CSV table of N, CA and C in Angstrom, one decimal:
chain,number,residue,atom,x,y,z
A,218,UNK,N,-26.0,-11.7,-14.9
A,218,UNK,CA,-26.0,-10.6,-15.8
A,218,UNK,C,-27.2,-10.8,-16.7
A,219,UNK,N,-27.8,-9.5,-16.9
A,219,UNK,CA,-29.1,-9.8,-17.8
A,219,UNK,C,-28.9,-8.8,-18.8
A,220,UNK,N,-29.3,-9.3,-19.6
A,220,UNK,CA,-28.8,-8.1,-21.3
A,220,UNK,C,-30.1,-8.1,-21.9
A,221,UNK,N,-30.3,-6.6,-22.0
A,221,UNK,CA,-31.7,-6.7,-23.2
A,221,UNK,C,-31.3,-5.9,-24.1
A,222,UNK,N,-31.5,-5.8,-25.4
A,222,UNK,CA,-32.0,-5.2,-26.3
A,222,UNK,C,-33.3,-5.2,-27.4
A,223,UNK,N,-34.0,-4.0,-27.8
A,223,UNK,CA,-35.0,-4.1,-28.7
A,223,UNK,C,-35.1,-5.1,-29.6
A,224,UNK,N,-33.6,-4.1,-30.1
A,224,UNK,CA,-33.7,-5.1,-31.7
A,224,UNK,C,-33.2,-5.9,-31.5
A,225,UNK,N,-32.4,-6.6,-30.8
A,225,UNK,CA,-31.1,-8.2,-30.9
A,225,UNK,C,-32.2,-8.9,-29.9
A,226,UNK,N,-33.5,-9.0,-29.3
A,226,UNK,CA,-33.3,-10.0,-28.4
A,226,UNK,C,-33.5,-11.4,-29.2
A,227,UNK,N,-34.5,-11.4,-30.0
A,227,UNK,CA,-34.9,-12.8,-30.5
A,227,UNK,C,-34.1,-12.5,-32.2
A,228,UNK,N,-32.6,-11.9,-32.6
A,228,UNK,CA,-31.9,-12.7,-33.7
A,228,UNK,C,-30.7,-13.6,-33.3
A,229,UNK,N,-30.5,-14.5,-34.1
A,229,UNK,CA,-29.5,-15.3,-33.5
A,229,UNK,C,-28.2,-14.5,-33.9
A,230,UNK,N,-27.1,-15.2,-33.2
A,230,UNK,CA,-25.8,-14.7,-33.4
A,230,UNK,C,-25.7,-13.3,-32.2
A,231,UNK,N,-26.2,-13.3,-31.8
A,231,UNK,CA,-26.0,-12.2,-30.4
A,231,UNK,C,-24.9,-12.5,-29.5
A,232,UNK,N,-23.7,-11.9,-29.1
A,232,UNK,CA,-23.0,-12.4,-28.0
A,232,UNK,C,-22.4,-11.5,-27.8
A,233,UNK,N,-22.0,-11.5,-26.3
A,233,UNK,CA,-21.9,-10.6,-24.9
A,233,UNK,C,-20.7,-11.8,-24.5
A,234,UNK,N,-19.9,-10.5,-24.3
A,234,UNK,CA,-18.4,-11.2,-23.9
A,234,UNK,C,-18.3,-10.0,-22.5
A,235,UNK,N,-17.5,-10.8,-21.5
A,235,UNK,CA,-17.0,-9.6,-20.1
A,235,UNK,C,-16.2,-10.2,-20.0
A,236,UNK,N,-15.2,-10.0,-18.4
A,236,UNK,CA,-14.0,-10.0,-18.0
A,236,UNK,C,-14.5,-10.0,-16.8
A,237,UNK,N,-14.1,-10.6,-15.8
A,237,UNK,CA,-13.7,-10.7,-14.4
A,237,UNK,C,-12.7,-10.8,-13.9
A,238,UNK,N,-12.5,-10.1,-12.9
A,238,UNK,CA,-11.0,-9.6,-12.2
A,238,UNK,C,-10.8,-9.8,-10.8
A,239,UNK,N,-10.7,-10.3,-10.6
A,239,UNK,CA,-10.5,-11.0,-8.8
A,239,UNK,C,-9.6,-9.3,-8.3
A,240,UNK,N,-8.7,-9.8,-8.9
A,240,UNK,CA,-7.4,-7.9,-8.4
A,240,UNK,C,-8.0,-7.1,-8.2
A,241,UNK,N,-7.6,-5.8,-7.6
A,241,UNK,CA,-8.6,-4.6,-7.3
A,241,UNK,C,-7.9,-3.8,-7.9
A,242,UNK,N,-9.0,-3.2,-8.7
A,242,UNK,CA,-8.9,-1.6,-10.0
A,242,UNK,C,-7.7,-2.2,-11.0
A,243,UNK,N,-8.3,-3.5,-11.3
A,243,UNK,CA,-7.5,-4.1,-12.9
A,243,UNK,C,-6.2,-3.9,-12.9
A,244,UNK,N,-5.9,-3.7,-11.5
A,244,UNK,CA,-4.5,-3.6,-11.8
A,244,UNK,C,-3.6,-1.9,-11.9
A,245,UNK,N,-4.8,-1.0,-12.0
A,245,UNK,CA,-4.6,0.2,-12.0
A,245,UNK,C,-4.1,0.7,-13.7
A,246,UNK,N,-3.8,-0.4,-14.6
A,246,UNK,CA,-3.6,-0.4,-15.8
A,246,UNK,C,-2.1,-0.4,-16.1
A,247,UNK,N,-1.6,-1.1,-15.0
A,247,UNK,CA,0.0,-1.0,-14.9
A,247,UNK,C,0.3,-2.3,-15.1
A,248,UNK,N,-0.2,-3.0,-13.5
A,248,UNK,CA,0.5,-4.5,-13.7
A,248,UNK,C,-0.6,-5.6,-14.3
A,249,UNK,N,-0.4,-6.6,-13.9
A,249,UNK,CA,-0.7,-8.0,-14.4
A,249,UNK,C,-1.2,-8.7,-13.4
A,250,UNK,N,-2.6,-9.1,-13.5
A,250,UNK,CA,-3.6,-10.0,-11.7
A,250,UNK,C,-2.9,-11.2,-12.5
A,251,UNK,N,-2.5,-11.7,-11.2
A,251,UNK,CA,-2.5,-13.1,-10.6
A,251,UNK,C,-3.7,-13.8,-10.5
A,252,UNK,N,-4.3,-14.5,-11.1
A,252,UNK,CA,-6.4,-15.0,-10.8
A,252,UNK,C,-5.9,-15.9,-10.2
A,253,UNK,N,-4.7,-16.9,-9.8
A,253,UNK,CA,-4.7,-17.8,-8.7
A,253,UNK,C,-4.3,-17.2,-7.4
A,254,UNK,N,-3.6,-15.9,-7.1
A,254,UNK,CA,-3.7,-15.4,-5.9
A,254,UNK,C,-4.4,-14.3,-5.9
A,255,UNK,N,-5.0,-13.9,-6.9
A,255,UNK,CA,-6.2,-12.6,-6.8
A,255,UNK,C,-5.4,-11.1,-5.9
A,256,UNK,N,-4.0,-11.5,-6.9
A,256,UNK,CA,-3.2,-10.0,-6.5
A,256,UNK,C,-2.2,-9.6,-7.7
A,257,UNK,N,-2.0,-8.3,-7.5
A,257,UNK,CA,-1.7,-7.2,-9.0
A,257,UNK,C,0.0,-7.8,-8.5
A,258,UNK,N,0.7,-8.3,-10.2
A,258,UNK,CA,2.4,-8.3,-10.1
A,258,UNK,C,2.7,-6.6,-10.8
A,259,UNK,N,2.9,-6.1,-10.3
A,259,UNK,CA,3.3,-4.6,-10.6
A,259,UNK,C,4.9,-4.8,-11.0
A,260,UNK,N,5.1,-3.8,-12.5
A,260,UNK,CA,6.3,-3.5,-12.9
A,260,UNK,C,7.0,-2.8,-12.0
A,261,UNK,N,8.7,-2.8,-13.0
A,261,UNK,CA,9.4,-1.9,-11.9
A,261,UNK,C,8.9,-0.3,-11.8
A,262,UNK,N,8.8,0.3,-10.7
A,262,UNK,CA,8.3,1.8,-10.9
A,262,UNK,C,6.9,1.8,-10.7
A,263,UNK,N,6.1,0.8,-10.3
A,263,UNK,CA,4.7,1.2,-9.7
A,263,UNK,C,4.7,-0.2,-8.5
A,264,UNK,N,3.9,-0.5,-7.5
A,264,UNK,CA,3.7,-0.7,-6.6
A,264,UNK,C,2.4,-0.5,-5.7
A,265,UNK,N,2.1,-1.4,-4.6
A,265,UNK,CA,0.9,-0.5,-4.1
A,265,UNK,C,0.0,-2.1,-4.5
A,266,UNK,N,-1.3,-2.1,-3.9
A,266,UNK,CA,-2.4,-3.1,-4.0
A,266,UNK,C,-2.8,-3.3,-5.0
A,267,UNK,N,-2.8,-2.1,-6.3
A,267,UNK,CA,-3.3,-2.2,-7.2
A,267,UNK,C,-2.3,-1.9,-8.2
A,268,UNK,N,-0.7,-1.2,-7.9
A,268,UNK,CA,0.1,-1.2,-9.1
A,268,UNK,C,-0.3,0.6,-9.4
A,269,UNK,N,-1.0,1.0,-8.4
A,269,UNK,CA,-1.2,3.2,-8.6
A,269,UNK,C,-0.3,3.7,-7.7
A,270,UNK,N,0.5,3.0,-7.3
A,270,UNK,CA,1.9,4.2,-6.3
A,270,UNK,C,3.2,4.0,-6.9
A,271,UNK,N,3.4,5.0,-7.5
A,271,UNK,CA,4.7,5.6,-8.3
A,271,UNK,C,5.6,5.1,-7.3
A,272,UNK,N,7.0,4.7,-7.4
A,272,UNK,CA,8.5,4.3,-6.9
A,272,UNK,C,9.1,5.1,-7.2
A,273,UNK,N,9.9,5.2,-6.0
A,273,UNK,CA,11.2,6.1,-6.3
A,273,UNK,C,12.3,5.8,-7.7
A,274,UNK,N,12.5,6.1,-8.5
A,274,UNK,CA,12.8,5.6,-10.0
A,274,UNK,C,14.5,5.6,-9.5
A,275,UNK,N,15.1,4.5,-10.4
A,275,UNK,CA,16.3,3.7,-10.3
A,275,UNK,C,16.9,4.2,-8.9
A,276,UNK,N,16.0,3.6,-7.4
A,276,UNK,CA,17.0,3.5,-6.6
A,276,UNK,C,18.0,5.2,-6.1
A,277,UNK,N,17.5,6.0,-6.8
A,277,UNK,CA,17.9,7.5,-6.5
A,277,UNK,C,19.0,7.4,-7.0
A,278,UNK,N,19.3,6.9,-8.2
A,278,UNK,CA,20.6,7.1,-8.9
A,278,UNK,C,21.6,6.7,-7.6
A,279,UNK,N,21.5,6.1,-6.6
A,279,UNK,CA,22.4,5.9,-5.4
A,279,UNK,C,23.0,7.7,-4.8
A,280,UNK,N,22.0,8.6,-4.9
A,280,UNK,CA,22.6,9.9,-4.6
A,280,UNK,C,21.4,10.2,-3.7
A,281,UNK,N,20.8,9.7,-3.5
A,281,UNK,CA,19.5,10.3,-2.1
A,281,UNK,C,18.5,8.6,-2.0
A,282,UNK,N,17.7,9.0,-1.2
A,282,UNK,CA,16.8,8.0,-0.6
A,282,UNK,C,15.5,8.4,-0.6
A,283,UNK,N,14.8,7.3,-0.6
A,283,UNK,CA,13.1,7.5,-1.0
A,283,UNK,C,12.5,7.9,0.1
A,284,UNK,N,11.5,8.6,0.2
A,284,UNK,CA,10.6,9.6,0.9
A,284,UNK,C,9.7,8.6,1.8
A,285,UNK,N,9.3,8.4,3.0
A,285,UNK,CA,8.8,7.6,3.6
A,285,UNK,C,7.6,6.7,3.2
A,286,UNK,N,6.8,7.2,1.9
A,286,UNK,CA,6.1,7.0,1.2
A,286,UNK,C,6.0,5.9,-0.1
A,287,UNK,N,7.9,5.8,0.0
A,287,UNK,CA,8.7,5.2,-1.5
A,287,UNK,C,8.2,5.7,-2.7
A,288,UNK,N,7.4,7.1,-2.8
A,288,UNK,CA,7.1,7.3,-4.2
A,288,UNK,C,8.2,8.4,-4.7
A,289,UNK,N,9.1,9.3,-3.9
A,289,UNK,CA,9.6,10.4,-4.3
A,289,UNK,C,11.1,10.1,-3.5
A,290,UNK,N,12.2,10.8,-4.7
A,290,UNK,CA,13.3,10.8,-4.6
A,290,UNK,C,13.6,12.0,-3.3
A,291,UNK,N,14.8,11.9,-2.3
A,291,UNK,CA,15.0,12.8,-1.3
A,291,UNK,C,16.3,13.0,-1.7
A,292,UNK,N,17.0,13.9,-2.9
A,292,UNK,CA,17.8,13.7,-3.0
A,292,UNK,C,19.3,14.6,-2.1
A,293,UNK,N,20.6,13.8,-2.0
A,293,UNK,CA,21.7,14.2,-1.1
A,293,UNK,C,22.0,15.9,-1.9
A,294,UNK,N,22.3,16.5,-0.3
A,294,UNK,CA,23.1,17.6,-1.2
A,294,UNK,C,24.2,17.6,-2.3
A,295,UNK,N,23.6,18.9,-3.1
A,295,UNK,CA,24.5,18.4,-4.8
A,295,UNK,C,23.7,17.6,-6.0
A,296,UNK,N,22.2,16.9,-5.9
A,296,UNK,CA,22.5,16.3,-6.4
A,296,UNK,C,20.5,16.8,-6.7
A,297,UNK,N,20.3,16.8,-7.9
A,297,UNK,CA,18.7,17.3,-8.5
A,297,UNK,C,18.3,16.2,-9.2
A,298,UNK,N,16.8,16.4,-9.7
A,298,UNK,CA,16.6,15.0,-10.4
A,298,UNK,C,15.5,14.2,-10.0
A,299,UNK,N,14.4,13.6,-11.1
A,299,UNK,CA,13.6,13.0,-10.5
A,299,UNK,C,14.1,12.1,-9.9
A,300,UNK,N,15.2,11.3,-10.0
A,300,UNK,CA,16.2,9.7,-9.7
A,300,UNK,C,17.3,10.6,-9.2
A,301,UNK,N,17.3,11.8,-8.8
A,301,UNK,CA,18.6,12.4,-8.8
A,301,UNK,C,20.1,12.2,-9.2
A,302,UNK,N,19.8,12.2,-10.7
A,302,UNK,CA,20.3,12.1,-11.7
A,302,UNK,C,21.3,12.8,-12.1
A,303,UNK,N,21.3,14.4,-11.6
A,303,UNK,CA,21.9,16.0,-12.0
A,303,UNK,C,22.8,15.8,-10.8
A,304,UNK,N,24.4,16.2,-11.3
A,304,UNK,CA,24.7,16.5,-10.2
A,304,UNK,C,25.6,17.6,-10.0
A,305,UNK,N,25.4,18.5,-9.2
A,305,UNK,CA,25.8,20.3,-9.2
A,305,UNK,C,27.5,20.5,-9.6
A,306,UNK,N,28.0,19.4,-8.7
A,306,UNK,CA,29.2,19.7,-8.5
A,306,UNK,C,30.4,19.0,-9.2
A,307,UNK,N,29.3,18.6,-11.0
A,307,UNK,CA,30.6,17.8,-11.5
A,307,UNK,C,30.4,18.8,-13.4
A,308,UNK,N,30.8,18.0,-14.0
A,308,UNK,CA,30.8,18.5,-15.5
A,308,UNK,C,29.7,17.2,-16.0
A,309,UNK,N,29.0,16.3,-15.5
A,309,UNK,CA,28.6,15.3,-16.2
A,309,UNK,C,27.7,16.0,-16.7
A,310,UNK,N,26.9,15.2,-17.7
A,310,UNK,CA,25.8,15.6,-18.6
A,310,UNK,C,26.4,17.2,-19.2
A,311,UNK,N,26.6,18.1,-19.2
A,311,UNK,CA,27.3,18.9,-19.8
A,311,UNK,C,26.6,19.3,-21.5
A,312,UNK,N,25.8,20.3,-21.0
A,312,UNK,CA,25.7,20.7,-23.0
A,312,UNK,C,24.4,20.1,-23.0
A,313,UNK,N,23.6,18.9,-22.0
A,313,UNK,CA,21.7,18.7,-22.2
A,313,UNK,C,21.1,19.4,-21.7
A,314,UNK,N,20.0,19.1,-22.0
A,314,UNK,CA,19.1,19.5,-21.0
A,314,UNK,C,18.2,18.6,-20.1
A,315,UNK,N,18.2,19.5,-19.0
A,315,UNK,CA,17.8,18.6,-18.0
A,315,UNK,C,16.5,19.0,-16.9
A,316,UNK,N,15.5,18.3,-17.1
A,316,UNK,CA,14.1,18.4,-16.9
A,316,UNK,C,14.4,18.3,-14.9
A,317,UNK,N,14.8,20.0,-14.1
A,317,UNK,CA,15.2,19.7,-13.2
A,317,UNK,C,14.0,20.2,-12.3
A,318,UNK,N,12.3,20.2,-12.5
A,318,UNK,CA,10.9,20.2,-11.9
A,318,UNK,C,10.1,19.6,-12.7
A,319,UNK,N,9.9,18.3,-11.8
A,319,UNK,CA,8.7,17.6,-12.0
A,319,UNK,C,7.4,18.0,-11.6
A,320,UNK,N,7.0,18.8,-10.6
A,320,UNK,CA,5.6,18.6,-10.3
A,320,UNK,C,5.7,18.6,-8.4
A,321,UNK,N,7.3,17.9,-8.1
A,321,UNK,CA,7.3,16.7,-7.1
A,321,UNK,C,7.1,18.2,-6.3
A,322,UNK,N,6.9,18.1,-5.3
A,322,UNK,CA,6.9,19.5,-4.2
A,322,UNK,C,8.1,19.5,-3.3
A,323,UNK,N,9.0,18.6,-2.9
A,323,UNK,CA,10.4,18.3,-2.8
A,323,UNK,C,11.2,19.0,-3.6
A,324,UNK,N,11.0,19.1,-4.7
A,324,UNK,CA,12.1,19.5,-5.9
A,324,UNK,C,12.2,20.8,-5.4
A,325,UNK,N,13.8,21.4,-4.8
A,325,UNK,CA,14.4,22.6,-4.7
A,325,UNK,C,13.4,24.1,-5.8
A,326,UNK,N,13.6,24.7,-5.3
A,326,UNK,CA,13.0,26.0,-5.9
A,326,UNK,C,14.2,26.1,-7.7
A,327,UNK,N,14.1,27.0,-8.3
A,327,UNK,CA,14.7,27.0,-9.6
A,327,UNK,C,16.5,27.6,-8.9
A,328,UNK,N,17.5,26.9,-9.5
A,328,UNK,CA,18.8,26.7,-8.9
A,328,UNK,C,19.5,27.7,-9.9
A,329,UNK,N,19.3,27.6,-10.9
A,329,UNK,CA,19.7,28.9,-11.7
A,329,UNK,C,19.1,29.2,-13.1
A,330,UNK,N,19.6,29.9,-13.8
A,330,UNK,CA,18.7,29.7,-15.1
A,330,UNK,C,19.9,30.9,-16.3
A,331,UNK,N,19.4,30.3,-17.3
A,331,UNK,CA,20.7,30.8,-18.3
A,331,UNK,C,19.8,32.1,-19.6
């Protein structure tokens, strides 16, 4: 590495600090490199070489299965939800509100509206 500047080259007290990262893409800014195996420990919920591929979040509430992909919930009939969480045919949650489109292109069209 070579550093120049005009005005700092010849005053003392100059110093240049970096980082080196064995992991690939820092980890994605999720998980944590390993520099003795030069690989990303990704939290729960991301995944992937680098810790950038979203998980199917808590296991699909055990009401659907992850998408061949493991990033997106497939959820069972009856049941909505990023984790498929909502489910049509009971009184649970009752009286919230419930964030039932993510973005995901999976997610059912709008199921009703009040």
């Amino acid at each position: 590495i070579h550093l120049f500047s005009d005005a700092n080259y010849n005053l003392l007290g100059f110093n240049a600090t970096y980082i080196f990262s064995l992991c690939p893409g820092a980890c994605g800014g999720h998980g944590r490199c390993n520099s003795s195996t030069a690989r990303c420990q990704c939290p729960q919920g991301w995944g992937g070489e680098a810790c950038t591929t979203r998980q199917c979040p808590k296991a699909c509430s055990l009401n659907g299965q992850c998408d061949k992909k493991g990033e997106n919930c497939q959820c069972n009939p009856g049941f909505l939800g990023h984790s498929c969480q909502l489910g049509l045919r009971d009184n649970n949650g009752a009286g919230q509100w419930w964030r039932v489109s993510d973005g995901n292109p999976n997610t059912p069209p709008r199921t009703g509206s009040a």
